[in-house]
Every structure is written in C-alpha cells, then in structure tokens.
mmCIF file of C-alpha atoms in Angstrom:
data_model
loop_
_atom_site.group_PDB
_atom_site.id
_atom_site.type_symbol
_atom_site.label_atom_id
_atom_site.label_comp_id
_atom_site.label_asym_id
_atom_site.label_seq_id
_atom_site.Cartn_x
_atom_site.Cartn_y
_atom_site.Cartn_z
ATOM 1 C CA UNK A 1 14.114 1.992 -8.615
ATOM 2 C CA UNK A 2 12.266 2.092 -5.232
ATOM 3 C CA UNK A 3 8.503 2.849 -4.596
ATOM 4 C CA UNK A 4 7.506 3.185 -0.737
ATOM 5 C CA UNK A 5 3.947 2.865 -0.048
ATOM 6 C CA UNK A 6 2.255 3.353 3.633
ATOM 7 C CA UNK A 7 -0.819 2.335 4.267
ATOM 8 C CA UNK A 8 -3.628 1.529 6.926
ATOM 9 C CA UNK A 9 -5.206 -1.860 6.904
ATOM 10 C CA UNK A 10 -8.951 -0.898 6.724
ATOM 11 C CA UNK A 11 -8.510 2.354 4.910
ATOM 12 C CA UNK A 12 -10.507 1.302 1.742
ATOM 13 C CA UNK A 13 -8.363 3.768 -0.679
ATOM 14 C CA UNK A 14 -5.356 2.283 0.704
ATOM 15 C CA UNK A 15 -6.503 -0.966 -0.674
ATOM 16 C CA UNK A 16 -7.905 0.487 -3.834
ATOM 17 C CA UNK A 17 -3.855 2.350 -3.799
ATOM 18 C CA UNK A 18 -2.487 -0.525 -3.702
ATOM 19 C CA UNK A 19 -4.096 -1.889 -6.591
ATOM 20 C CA UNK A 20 -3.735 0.654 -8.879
ATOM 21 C CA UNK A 21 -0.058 0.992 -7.488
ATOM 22 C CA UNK A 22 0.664 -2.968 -8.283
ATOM 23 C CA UNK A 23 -1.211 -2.422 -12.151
ATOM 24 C CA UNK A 24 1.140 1.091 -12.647
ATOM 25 C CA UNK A 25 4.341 -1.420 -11.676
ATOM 26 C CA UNK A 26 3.100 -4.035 -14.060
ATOM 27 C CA UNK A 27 2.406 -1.869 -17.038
ATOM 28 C CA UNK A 28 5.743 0.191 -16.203
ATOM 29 C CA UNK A 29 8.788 -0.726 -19.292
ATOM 30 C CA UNK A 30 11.038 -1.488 -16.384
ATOM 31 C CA UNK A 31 9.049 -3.256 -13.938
ATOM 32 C CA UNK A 32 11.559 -6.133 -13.619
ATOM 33 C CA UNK A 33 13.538 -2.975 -11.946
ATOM 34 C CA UNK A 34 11.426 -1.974 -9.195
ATOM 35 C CA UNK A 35 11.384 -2.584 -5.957
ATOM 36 C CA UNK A 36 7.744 -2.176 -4.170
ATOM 37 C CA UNK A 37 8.201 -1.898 -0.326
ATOM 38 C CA UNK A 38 4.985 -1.153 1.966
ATOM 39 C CA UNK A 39 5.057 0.024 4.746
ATOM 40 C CA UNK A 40 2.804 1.026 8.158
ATOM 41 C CA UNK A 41 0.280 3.854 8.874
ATOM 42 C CA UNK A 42 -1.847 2.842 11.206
ATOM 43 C CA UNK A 43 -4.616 5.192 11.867
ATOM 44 C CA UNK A 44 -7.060 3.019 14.142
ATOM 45 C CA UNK A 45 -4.981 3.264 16.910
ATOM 46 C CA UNK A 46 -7.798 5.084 18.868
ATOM 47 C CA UNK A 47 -10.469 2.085 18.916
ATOM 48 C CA UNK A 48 -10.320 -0.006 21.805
ATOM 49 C CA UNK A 49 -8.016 -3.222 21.420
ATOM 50 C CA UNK A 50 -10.101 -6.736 21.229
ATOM 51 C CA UNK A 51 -13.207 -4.618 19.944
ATOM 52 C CA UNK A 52 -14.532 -4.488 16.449
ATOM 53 C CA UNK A 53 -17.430 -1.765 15.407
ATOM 54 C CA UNK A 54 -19.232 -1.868 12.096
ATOM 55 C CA UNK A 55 -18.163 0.446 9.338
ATOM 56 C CA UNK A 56 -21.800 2.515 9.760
ATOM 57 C CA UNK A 57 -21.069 2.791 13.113
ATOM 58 C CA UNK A 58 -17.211 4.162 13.118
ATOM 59 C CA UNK A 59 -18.327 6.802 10.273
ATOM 60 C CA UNK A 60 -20.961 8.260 12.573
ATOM 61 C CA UNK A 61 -19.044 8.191 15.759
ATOM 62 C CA UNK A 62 -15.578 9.171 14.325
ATOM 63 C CA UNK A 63 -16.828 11.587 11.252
ATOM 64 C CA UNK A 64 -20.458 12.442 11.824
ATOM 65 C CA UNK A 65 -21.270 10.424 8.726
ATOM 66 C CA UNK A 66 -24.081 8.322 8.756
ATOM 67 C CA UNK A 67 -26.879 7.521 6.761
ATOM 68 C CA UNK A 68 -27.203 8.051 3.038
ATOM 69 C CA UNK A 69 -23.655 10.302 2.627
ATOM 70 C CA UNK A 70 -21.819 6.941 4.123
ATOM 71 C CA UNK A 71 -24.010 5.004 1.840
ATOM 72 C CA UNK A 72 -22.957 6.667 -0.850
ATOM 73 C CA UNK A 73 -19.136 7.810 -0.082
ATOM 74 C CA UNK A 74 -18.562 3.924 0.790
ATOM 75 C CA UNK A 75 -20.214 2.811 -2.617
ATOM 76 C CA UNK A 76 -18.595 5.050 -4.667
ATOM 77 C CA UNK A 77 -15.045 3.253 -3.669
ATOM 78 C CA UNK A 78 -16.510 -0.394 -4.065
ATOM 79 C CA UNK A 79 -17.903 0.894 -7.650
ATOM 80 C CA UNK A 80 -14.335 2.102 -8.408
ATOM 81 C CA UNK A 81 -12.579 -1.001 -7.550
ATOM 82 C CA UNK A 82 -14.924 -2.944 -9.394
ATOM 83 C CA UNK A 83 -14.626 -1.003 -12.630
ATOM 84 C CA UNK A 84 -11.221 -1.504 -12.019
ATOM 85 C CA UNK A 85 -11.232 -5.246 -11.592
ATOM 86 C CA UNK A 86 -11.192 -5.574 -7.806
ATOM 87 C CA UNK A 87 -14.343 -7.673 -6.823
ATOM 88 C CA UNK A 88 -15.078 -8.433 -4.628
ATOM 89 C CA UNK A 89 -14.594 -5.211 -2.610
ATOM 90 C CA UNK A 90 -16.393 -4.642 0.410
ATOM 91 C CA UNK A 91 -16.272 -1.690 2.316
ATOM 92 C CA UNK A 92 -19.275 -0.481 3.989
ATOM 93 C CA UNK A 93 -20.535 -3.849 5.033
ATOM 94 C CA UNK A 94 -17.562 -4.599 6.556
ATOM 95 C CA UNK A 95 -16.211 -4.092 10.459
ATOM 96 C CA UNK A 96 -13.067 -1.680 11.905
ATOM 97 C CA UNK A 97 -10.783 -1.814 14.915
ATOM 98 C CA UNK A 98 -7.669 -1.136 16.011
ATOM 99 C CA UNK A 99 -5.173 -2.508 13.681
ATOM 100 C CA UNK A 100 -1.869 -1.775 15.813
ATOM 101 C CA UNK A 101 -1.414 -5.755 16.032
ATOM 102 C CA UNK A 102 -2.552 -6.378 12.624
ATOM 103 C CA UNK A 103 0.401 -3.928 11.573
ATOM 104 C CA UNK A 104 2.729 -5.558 13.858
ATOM 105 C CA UNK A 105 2.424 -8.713 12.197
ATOM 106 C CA UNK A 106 2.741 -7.088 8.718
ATOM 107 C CA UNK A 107 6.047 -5.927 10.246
ATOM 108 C CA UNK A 108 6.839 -9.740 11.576
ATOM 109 C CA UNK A 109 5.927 -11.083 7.728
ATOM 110 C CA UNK A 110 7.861 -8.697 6.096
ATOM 111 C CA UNK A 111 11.238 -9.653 7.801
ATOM 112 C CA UNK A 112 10.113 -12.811 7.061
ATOM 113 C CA UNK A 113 10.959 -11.673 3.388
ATOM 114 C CA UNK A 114 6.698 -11.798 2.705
ATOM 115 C CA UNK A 115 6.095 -7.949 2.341
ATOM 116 C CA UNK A 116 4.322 -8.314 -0.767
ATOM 117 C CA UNK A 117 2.440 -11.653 -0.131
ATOM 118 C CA UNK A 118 1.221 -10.171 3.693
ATOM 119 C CA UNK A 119 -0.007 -7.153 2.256
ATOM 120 C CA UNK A 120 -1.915 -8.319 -0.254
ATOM 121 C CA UNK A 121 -2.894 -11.374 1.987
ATOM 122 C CA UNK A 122 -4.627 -8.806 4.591
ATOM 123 C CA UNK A 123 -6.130 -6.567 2.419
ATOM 124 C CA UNK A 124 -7.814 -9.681 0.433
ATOM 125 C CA UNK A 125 -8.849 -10.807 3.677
ATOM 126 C CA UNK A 126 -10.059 -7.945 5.077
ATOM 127 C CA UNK A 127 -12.060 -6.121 1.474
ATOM 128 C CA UNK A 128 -11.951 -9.110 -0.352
ATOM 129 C CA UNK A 129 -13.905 -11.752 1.982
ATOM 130 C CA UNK A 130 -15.292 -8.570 4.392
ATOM 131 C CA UNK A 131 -12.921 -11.181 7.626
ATOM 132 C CA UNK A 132 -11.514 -9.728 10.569
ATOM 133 C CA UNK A 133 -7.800 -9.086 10.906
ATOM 134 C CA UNK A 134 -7.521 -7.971 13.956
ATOM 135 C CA UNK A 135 -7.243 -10.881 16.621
ATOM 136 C CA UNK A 136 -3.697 -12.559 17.414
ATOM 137 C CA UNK A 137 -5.836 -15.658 15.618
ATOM 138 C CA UNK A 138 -7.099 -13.455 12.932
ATOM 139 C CA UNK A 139 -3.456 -12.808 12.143
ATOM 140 C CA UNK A 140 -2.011 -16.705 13.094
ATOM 141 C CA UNK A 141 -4.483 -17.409 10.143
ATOM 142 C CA UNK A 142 -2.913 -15.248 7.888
ATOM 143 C CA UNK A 143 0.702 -16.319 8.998
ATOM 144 C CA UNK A 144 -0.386 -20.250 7.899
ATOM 145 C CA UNK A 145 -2.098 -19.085 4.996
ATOM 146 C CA UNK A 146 1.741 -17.315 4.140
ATOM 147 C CA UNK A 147 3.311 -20.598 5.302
ATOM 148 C CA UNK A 148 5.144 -18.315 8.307
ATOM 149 C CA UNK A 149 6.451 -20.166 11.306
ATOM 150 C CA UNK A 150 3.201 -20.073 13.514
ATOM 151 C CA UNK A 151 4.745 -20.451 16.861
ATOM 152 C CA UNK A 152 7.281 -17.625 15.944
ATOM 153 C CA UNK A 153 4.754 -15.606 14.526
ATOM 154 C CA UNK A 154 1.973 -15.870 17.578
ATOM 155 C CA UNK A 155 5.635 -14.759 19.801
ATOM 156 C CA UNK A 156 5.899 -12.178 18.150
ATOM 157 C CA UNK A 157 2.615 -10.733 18.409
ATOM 158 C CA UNK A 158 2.522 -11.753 21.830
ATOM 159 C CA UNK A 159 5.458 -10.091 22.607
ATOM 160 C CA UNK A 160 4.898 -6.921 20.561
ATOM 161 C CA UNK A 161 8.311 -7.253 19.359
ATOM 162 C CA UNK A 162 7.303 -5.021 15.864
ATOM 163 C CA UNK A 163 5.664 -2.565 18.040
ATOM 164 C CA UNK A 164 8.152 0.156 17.903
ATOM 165 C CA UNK A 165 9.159 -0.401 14.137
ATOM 166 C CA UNK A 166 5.619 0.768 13.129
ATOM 167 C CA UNK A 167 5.794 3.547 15.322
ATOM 168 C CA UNK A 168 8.849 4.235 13.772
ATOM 169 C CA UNK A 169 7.607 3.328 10.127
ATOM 170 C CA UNK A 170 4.491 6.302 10.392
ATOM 171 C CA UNK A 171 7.188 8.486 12.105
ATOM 172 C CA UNK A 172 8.818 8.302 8.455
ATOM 173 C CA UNK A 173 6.043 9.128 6.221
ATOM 174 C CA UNK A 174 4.834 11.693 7.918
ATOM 175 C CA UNK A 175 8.749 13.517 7.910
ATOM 176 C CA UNK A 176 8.245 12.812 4.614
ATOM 177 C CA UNK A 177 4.968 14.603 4.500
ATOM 178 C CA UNK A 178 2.160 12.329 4.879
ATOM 179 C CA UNK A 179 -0.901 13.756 6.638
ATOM 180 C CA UNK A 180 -2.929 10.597 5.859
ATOM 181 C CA UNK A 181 -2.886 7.553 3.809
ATOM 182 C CA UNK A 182 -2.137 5.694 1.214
ATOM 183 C CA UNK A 183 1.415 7.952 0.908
ATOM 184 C CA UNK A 184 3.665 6.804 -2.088
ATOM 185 C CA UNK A 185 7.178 7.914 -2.548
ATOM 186 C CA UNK A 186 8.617 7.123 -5.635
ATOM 187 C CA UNK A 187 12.856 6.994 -5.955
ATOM 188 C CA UNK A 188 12.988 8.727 -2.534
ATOM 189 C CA UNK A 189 12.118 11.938 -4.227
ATOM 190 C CA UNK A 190 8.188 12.055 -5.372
ATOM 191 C CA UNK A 191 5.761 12.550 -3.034
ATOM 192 C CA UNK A 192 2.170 11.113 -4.065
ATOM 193 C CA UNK A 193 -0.518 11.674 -1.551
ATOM 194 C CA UNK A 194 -3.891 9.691 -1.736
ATOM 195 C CA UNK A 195 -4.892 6.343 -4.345
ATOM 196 C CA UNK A 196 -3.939 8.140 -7.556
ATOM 197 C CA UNK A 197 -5.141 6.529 -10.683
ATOM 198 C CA UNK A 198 -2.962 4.034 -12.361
ATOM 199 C CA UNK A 199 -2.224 5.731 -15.429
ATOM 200 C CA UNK A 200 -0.901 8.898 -13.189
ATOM 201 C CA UNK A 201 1.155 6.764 -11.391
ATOM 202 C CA UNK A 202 2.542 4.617 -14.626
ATOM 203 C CA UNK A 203 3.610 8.441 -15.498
ATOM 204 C CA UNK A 204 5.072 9.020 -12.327
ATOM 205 C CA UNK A 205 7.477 5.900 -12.899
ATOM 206 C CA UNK A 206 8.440 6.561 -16.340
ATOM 207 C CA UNK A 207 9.445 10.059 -15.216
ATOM 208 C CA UNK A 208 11.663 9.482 -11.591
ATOM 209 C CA UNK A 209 12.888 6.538 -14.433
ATOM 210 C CA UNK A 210 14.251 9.376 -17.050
ATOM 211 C CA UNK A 211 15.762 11.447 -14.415
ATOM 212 C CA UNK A 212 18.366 9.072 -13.034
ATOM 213 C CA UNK A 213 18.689 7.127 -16.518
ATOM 214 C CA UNK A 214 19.544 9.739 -19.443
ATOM 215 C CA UNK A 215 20.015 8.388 -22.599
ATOM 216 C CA UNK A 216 23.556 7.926 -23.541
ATOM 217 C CA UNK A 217 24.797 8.761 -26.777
ATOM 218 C CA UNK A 218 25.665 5.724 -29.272
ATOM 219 C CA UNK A 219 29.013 6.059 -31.505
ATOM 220 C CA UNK A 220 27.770 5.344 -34.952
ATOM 221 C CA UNK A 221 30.334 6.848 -37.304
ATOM 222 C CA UNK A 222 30.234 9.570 -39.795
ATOM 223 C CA UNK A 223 26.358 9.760 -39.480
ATOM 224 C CA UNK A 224 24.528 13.448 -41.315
ATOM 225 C CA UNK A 225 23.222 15.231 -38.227
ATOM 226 C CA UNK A 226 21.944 18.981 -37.903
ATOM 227 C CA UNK A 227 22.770 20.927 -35.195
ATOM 228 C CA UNK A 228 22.173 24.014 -34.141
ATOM 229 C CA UNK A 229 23.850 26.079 -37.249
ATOM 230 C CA UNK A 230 21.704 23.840 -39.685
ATOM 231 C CA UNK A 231 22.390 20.477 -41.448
ATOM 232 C CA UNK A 232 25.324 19.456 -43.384
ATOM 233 C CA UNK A 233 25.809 16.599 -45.462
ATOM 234 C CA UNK A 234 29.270 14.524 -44.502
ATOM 235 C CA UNK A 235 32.422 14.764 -46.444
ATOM 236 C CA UNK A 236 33.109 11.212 -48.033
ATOM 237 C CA UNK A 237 36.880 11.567 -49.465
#
C-alpha cells in the first residue's frame, strides 16, 4: 500500500503531519507493507531568494497576524508536538524564506533513494534545531549529513536540475485536490487534507487496507454454520 504526502518545508503542521503520519505507519498491522513517499508543496515561493525574515515578521506581512494571536496560534502547534513527543519544536522563534531550492534538493536526495532520511533530515533541522535550510550551503550540509555525493549534490542545486519536477510534484496534489498543505493520499484513492491526528490516520490505513484485501474464505470441512434460514447441525453418517 502507498501513502503520498506533500508538504512545505517551514509549514509547522506539515512537520507536526509528518509525525503523526510516520507514528499512524508504525502502529498500522501491516506497516512492513507500506510504502511512505513525500513529496513537494512549496508555498514560499513568493519571498525573495537569498533572504530570510523572522517568523513574527512573515505572519504580519503575509497574514496580518502579529502580536499576541501569532503568539498564541504558533504556541499552540509547539504545545501539540510536544504532547506528542516532538521536542524540541520550534516554530515561532524560528526564520522563513523561500524554500524553492530547499525543495529542489529534497527532489535531488530522493533519487538518491534518501526520501525518507531528507525529509526528516530538513524538518529536524529546520523545527528541531530552529537552522536555516535555505542556502545552497544550508542544503550541502544536509547532503553530508545524508552521506550524498556533495559535488553532485551542490550541481544539482546549482544547476536547478529538480526545478521542474517540483513544479510538477505541486501540479499533482493540487489535481488531486490540495488547496494547501500537508495533503495525504492514501492507496491513490483517500484524500486527507491538513495534519490529522494519528489515531484518524491509523484508521484511515486499516480501512484503504480492507478494501483491496477481503478476507478469503478458509476450507475447513463439514464445520456447523448458520446462514441465513437459521442454523443446522451437520449430518455425521
């Protein structure tokens, strides 16, 4: 089974998603069976490249939230993710900016065959230690830390060979419905918008899991059964 997650790099319920997305998979029956892929929406793509602005800062100018409501809104997440075992999790004292190369290198990592380990690298980075990830050395960082080819890796960036791909990889989700982000898709048939709780998403699994494997019926003899008529006992001769 398949679940597709997109996500934007500094979106702090994308990183509180994919927590509760990797906990769902863990507690799932079958998890040895599914196959997590994420996957690029960048939604920073308006800040100025090679500029980084402080989390107060982008609320106000982007939302008109400043003051006490982005005090609050921001420490409601980080409360969440710590009662949920994600500490540290910084958010509001933390900075933004345009994340187009940081996704490009996501893209780079994951045909790499490190989709899983660059994800969780960057958002560990980025809410975990409150770093920057948006600088080609930000990212040639990351790529060591992933043991990535860093000459290949600071090409590709440079060359903005993945550019295209994530263009392409938003283009998806949002043909697929997604108006924002995180955006799950479960089996290439459930649609989950937003960092649902784990336990919703554990359901989620079990159920696109029952629809495409239905029990199968077990020969076991002359076993009593009822049926619709009412029971009968088996003749024995």
């Amino acid at each position: 089974m398949k679940v597709d997650i997109w996500s934007e790099v500094t979106c702090p319920w994308c990183g509180l998603g994919h927590h509760r997305l990797a906990w769902a998979v863990e507690r799932f029956e079958h998890a040895g069976e599914v196959e997590v892929v994420h996957h690029s929406f960048p939604l920073s793509s308006s800040f100025p490249e090679g500029r980084m602005f402080s989390v107060r800062e982008a609320l106000l100018r982007r939302h008109g939230v400043g003051g006490g409501q982005a005090e609050a809104s921001t420490r409601r997440i980080e409360a969440l993710a710590a009662a949920e075992s994600l500490s540290p999790y910084r958010v509001l004292d933390n900075q933004v900016g345009n994340t187009d190369l940081a996704h490009e290198f996501l893209a780079h990592a994951s045909a790499q065959g490190k989709n899983r380990e660059a994800w969780d690298a960057i958002f560990d980075t980025y809410f975990g230690r409150a770093q920057p990830v948006f600088s080609p050395d930000d990212l040639l960082a990351l790529s060591d830390a992933l043991g990535l080819d860093r000459e290949r890796t600071r090409q590709a960036l440079a060359q903005r060979r993945y550019r295209e791909q994530v263009r392409d990889d938003a283009a998806r989700a949002q043909r697929l419905g997604a108006t924002g982000a995180p955006f799950i898709v479960v089996d290439g048939r459930y649609g989950v918008p937003g960092a649902q709780d784990s336990d919703t998403l554990l359901d989620l699994l079990r159920t696109a899991w029952n629809d495409t494997h239905p029990l199968a019926p077990v020969a076991g003899g002359d076993v009593p059964a009822c049926g619709p008529d009412g029971c009968a006992v088996p003749a024995h001769g």
